[in-house]
Tab-separated table of C-alpha atoms and ligand atoms in Angstrom:
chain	number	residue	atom	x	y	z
A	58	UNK	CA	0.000	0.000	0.000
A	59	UNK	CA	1.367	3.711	-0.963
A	60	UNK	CA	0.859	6.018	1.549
A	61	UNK	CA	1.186	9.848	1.077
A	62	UNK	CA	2.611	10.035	4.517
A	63	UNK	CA	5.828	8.897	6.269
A	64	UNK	CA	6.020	7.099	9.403
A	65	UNK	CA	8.188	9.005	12.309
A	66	UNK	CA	8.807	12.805	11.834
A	67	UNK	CA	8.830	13.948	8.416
A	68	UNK	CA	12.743	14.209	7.307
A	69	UNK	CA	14.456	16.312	4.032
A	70	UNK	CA	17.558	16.261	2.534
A	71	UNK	CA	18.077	19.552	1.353
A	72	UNK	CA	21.796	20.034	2.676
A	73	UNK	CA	24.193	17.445	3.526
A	74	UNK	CA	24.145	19.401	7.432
A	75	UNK	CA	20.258	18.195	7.559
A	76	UNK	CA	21.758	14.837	8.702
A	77	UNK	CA	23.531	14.305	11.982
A	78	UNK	CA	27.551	12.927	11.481
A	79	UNK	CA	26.300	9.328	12.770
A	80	UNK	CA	23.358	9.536	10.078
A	81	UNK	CA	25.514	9.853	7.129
A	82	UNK	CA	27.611	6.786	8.533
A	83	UNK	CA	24.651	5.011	8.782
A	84	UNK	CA	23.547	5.752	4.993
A	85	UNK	CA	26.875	5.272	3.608
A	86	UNK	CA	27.316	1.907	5.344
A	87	UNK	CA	24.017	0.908	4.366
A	88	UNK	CA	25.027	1.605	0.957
A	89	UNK	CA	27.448	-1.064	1.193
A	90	UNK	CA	25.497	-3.425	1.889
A	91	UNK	CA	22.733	-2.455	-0.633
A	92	UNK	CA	25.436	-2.784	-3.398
A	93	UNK	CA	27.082	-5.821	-2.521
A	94	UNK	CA	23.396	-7.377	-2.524
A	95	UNK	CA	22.927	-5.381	-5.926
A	96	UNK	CA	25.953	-6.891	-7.223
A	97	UNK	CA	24.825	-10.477	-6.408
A	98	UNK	CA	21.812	-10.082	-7.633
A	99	UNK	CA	19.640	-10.398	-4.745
A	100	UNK	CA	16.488	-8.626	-4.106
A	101	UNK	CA	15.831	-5.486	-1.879
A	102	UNK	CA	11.909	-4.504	-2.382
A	103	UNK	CA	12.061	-2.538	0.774
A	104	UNK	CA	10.327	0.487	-1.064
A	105	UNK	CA	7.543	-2.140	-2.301
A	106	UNK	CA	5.090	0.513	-3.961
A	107	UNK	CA	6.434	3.519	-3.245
A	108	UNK	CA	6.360	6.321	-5.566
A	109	UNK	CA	8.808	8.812	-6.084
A	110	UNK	CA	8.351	12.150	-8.323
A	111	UNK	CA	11.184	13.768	-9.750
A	112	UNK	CA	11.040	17.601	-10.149
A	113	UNK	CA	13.884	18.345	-12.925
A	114	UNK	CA	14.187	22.477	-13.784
A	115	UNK	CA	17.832	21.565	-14.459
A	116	UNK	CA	19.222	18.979	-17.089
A	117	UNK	CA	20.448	15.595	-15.865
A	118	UNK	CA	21.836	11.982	-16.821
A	119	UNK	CA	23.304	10.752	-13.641
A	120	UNK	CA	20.740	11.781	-11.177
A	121	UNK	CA	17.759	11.038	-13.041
A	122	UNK	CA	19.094	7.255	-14.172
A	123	UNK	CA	20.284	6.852	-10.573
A	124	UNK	CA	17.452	8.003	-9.068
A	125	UNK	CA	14.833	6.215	-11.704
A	126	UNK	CA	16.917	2.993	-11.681
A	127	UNK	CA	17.026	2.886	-7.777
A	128	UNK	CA	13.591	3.571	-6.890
A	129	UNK	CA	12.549	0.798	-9.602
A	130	UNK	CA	14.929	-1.683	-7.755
A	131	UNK	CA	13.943	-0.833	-4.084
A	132	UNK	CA	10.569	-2.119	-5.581
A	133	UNK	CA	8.821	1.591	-5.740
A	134	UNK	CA	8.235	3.173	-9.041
A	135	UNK	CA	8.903	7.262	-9.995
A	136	UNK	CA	7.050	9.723	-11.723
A	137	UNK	CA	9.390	12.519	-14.090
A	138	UNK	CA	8.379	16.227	-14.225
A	139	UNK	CA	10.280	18.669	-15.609
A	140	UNK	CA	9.651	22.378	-15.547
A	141	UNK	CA	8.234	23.070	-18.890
A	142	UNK	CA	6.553	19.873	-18.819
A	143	UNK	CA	4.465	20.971	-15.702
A	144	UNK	CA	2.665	23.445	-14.725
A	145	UNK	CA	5.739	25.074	-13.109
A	146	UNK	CA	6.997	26.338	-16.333
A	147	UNK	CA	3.744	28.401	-16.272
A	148	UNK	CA	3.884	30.096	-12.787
A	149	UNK	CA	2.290	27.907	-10.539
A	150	UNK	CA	3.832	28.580	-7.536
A	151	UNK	CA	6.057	26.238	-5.901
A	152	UNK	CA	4.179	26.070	-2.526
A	153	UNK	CA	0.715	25.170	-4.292
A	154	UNK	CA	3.138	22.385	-6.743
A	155	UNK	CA	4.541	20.871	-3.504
A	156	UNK	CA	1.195	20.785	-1.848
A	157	UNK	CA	-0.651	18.746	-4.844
A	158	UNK	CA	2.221	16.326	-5.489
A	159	UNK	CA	3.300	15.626	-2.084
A	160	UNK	CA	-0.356	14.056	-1.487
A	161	UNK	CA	-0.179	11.715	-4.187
A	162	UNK	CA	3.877	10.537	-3.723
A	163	UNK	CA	5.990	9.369	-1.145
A	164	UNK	CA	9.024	11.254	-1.430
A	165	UNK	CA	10.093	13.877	-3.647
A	166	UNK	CA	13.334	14.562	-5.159
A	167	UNK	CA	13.778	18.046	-7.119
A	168	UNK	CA	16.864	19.897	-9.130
A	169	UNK	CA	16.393	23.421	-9.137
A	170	UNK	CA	18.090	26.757	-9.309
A	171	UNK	CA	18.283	28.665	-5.771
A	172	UNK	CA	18.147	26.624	-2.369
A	173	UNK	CA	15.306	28.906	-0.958
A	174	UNK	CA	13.628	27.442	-3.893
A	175	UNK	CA	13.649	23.786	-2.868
A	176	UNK	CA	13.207	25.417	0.710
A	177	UNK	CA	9.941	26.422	0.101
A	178	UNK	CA	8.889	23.351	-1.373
A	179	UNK	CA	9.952	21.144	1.258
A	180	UNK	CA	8.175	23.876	3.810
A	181	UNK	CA	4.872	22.963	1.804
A	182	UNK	CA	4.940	19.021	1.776
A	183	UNK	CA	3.681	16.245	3.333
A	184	UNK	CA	6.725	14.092	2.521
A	185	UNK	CA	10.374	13.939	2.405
A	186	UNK	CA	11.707	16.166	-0.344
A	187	UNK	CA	15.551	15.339	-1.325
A	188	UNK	CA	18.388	17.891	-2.838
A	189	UNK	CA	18.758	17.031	-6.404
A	190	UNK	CA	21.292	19.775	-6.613
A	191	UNK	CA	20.208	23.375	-6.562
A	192	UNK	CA	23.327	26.344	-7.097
A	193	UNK	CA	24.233	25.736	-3.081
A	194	UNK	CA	24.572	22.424	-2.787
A	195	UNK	CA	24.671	19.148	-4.008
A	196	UNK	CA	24.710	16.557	-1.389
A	197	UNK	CA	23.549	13.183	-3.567
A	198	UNK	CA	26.649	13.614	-5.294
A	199	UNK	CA	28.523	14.122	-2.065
A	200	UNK	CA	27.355	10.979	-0.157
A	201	UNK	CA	28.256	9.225	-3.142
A	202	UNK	CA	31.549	10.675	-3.457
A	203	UNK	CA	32.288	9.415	0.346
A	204	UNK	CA	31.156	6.298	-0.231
A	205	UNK	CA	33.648	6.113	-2.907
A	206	UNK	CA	36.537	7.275	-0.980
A	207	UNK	CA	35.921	4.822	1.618
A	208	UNK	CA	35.560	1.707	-0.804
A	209	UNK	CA	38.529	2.444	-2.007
A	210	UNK	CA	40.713	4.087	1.020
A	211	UNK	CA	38.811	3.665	4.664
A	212	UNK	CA	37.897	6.354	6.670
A	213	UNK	CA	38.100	10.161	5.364
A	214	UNK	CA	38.487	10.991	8.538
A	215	UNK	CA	41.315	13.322	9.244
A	216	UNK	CA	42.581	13.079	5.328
A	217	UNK	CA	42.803	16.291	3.221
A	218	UNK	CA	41.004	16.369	0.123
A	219	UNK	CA	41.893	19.465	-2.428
A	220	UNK	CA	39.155	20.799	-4.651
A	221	UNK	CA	40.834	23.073	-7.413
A	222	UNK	CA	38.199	25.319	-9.423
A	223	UNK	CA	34.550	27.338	-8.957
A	224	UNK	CA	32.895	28.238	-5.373
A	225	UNK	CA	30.224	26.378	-6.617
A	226	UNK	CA	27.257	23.785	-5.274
A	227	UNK	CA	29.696	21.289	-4.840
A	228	UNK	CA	32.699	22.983	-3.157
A	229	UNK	CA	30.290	23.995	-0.496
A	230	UNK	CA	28.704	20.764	0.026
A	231	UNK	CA	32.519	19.581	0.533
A	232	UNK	CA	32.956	21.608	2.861
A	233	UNK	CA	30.255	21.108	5.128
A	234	UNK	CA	31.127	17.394	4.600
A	235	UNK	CA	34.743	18.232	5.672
A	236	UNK	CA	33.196	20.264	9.042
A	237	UNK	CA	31.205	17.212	10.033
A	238	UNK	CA	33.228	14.123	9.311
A	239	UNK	CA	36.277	15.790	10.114
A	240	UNK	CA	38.973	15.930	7.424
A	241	UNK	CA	40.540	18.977	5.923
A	242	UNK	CA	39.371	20.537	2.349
A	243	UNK	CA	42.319	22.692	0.603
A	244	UNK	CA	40.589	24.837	-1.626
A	245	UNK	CA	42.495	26.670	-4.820
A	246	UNK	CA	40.507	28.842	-7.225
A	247	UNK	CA	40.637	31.908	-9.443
A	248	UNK	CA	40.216	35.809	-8.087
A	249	UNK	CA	36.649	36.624	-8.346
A	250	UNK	CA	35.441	32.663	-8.109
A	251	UNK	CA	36.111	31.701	-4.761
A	252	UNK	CA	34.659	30.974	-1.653
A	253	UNK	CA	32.201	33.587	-0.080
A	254	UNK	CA	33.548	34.551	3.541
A	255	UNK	CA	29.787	34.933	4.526
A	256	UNK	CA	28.641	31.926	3.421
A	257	UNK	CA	32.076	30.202	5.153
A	258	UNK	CA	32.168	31.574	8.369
A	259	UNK	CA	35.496	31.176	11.120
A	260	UNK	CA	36.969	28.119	9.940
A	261	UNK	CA	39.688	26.096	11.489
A	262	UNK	CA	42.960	25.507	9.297
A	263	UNK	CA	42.209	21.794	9.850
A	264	UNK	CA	38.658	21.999	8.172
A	265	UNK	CA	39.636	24.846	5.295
A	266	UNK	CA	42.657	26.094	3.846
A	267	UNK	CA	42.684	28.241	1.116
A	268	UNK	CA	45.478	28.614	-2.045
A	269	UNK	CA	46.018	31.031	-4.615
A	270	UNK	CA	48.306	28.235	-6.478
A	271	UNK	CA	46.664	25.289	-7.532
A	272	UNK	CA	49.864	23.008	-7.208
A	273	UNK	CA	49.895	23.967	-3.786
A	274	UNK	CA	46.528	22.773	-2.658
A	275	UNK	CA	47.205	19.581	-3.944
A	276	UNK	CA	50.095	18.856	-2.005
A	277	UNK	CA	49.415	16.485	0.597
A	278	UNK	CA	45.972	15.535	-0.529
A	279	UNK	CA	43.978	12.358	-0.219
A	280	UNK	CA	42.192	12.939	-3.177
A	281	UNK	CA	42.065	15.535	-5.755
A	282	UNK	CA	38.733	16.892	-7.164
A	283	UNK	CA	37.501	19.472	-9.521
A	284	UNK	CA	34.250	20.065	-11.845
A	285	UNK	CA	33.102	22.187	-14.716
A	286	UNK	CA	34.098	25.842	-14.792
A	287	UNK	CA	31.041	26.641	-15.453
A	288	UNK	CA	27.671	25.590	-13.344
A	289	UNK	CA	24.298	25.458	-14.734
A	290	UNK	CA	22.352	28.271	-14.595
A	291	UNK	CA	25.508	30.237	-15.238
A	292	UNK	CA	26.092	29.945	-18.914
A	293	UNK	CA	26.445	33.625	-19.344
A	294	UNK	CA	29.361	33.604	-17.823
A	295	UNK	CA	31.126	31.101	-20.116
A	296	UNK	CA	33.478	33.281	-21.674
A	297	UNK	CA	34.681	34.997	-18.487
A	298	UNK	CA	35.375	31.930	-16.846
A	299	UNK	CA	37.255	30.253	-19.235
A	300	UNK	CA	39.476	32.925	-19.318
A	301	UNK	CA	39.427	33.060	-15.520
A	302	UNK	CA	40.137	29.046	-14.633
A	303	UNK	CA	42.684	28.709	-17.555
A	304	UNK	CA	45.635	27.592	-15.032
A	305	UNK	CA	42.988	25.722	-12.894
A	306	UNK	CA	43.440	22.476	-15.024
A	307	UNK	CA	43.781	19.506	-13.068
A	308	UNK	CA	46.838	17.958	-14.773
A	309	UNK	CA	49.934	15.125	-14.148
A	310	UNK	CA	51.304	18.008	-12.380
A	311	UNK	CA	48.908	18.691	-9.702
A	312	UNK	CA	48.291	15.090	-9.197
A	313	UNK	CA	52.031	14.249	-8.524
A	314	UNK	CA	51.903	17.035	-5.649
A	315	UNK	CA	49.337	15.099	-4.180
A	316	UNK	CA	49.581	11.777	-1.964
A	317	UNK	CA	51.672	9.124	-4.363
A	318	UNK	CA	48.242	7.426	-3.905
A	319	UNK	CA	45.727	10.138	-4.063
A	320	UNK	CA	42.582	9.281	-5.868
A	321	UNK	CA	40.935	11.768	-8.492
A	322	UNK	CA	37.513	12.269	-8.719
A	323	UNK	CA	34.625	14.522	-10.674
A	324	UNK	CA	31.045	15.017	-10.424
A	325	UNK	CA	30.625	14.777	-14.188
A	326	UNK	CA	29.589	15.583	-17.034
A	327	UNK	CA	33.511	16.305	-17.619
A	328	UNK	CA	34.970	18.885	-19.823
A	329	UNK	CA	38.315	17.139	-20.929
A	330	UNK	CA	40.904	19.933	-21.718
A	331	UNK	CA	39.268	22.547	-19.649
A	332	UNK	CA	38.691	21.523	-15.315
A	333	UNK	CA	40.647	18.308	-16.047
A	334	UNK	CA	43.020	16.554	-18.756
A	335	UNK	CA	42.321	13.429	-20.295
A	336	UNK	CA	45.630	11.516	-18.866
A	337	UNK	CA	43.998	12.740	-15.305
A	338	UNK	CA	40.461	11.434	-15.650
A	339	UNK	CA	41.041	8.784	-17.884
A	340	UNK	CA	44.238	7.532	-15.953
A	341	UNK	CA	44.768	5.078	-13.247
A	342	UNK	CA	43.956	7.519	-9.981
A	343	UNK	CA	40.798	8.386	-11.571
A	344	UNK	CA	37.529	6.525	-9.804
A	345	UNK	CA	35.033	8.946	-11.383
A	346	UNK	CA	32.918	5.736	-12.927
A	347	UNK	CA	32.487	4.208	-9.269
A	348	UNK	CA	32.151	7.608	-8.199
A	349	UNK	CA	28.867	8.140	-10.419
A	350	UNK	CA	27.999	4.236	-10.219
A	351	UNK	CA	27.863	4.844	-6.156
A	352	UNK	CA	24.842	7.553	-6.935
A	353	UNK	CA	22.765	4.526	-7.195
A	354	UNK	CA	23.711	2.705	-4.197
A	355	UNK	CA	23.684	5.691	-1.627
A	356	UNK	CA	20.444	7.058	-3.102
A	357	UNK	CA	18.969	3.764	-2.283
A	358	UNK	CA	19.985	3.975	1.019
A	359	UNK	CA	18.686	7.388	1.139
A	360	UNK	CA	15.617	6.867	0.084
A	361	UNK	CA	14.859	3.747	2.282
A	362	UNK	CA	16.378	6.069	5.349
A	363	UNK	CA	13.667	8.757	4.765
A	364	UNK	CA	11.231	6.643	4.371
A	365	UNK	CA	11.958	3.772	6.936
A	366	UNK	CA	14.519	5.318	8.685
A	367	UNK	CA	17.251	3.254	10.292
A	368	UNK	CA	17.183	-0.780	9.192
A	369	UNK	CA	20.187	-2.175	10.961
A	370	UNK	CA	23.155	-2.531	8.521
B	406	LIG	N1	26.783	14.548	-11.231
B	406	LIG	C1	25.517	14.789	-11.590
B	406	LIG	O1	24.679	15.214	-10.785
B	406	LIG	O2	25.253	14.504	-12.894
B	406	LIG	P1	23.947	14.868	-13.708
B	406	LIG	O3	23.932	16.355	-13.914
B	406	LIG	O4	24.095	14.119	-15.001
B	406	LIG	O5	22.732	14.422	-12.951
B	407	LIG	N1	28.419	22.221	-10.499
B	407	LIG	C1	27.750	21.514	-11.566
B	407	LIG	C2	27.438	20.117	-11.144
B	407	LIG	C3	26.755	19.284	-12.186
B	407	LIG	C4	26.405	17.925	-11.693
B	407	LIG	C5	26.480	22.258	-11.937
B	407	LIG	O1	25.791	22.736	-11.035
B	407	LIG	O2	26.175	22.356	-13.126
C-alpha cells in the first residue's frame, strides 16, 4: 500500500548538514550493503510501492538514471516532471506544486536553481523532499563521493582532500562534509570565483585552507577533485570563466603534488581539456565511474532512510 505520509517525523535532505555525522555513517554503510546485494543479484523490495516524483528544472543523466533505476529496484516506481513539462513552467507557484504532489507521492526529489527554492517546497509538503542539486549544494553527489573514498581508502576521517576550481554547489557541500566528518578541504581557485567569507564563516585551518596556487593545494591531498568551470544556470558567464580558470586544469602536475596514492575524482559531465586533462580522468587515480555508479547505491539507502529510517546494517 502507498501512503502519502511517512512514518516518524517527516525528514528532508536539502543540505548534507540536515543529517547528523552518525546519520551519514549510517547511509553510507548501508550503501554497502545495498550494493554488494545489488551486485549479487539479490532482491531489496524494501520500497515495495512507493512512488517517487522527480522535479527536474535543471538537465540531468546521472541523477535522473540513478534516481529512476534505484527507486525501480527498491521495488517503488517514480514519476518525471520537468519544468516546462508541468505546470511550473507556467507560474504555478512552488508552494501550491509541492502541496498537490506531495499528497499523491511518497518522497520527492527536485533539481532546481536557488536553495530557498527547494526550501519552500519542502516547507509545503507532506513528505520527504531530497536535494537534487540546486546552485548551493549538491549533497547526492557528495554521499556518493564518500562512499567512494571509503571503498577504495577507509575512513576520510582526518585526510585532506583538495578541490581546485569554482565556489560552486559542490565545493560547499565539501565543505560542510569536511566540518562534520572531520577531514581537511584545501581549496584553490581563481580571483573573483572563490569561496564567499559569509557563506564560510570562522573556519579552522584543519577543516579549510585556502590557495592562490593550484599546485599547492594539492600537495598532501587524499584525493584531488575538480568540476566544470562553469555551473548550470551560469552559462552567461562562459566566456569569463574560461578565461578566468585557464591555469585551474587539473593535470599530471597537480596530481604528482598530491599523496603518491591520491585518488581523483569529478562530479561529471567532464569537460576534458578545460577543469581536467584526459591523462587525469582517464588515468589510473581516476575513480570517477564508481564515483557516479555509487549515486545509485547511496540514493537507495537514502531513500529507504527517509522513508523507513534506520534498518540495521
Ligand atoms: N553529477 C551529476 O549530478 O550529474 P547529472 O547532472 O548528469 O545528474
Ligand atoms: N556544479 C555543476 C554540477 C553538475 C552535476 C552544476 O551545477 O552544473
Amino acid at each position: 500500500m502507498s501512503s502519502a505520509t511517512s512514518p516518524g517525523p517527516l525528514r528532508h535532505f536539502l543540505q548534507l548538514r540536515d543529517f547528523s555525522e552518525d546519520e551519514i555513517h549510517y547511509v553510507i554503510d548501508r550503501a554497502r550493503l545495498i550494493k554488494d546485494k545489488f551486485k549479487r543479484y539479490l532482491p531489496h523490495h524494501t520500497l515495495h510501492d512507493r512512488n517517487l516524483a522527480m522535479v527536474f528544472e535543471k538537465a540531468s543523466t546521472r541523477t535522473r538514471v540513478s534516481f529512476e533505476a534505484g527507486m525501480y529496484q527498491l521495488g517503488g516506481s517514480v514519476i518525471y516532471l520537468t519544468t516546462e513539462g508541468s505546470q511550473l513552467g507556467r507560474s504555478e507557484p512552488i508552494e501550491d506544486t509541492a502541496r498537490v504532489i506531495s499528497r499523491m507521492v511518497d518522497l520527492v526529489m527536485i533539481r532546481t536553481f536557488e536553495q530557498t527554492r527547494i526550501e519552500r517546497f519542502a516547507a509545503h509538503s507532506r513528505v520527504p523532499v531530497i536535494n537534487g542539486l540546486t546552485n548551493e549544494y549538491h549533497p547526492c553527489q557528495i554521499l556518493a563521493d564518500i562512499l567512494t573514498f571509503v571503498e577504495h581508502r577507509g575512513a576520510i576521517r582526518g585526510k585532506t582532500v583538495a578541490w581546485i576550481g569554482d565556489a560552486n554547489n559542490m565545493s560547499y557541500t565539501w565543505l560542510q562534509a569536511a566540518e562534520m566528518l572531520g577531514f581537511t578541504l584545501h581549496v584553490s581557485g581563481p580571483a573573483g570565483y572563490r569561496l564567499d567569507p559569509l557563506r564560510v564563516g570562522q573556519q579552522p585551518d584543519n577543516v579549510l585552507k585556502e590557495f592562490d596556487d593550484p599546485l599547492e593545494a594539492c600537495k598532501g591531498a587524499h584525493l584531488v577533485t575538480t568540476d566544470v568551470w562553469t555551473s548550470m544556470g551560469y552559462e552567461s558567464e562562459n566566456e569569463a570563466r574560461r578565461l578566468a580558470f585557464a591555469d585551474w586544469c587539473v593535470d599530471a602536475r597537480m596530481m604528482a603534488a598530491a599523496q603518491p596514492d591520491a585518488l581523483f575524482m569529478h562530479c561529471l559531465p567532464a569537460h576534458r581539456g578545460e577543469e581536467v586533462t584526459g591523462e587525469v580522468i582517464d588515468g589510473p587515480q581516476s575513480v570517477v565511474w564508481d564515483e557516479a555508479e555509487n549515486r545509485l547505491h547511496v540514493q537507495k539507502a537514502l531513500m529507504e532512510f527517509l522513508l523507513l529510517g534506520r534498518q540495521g546494517v
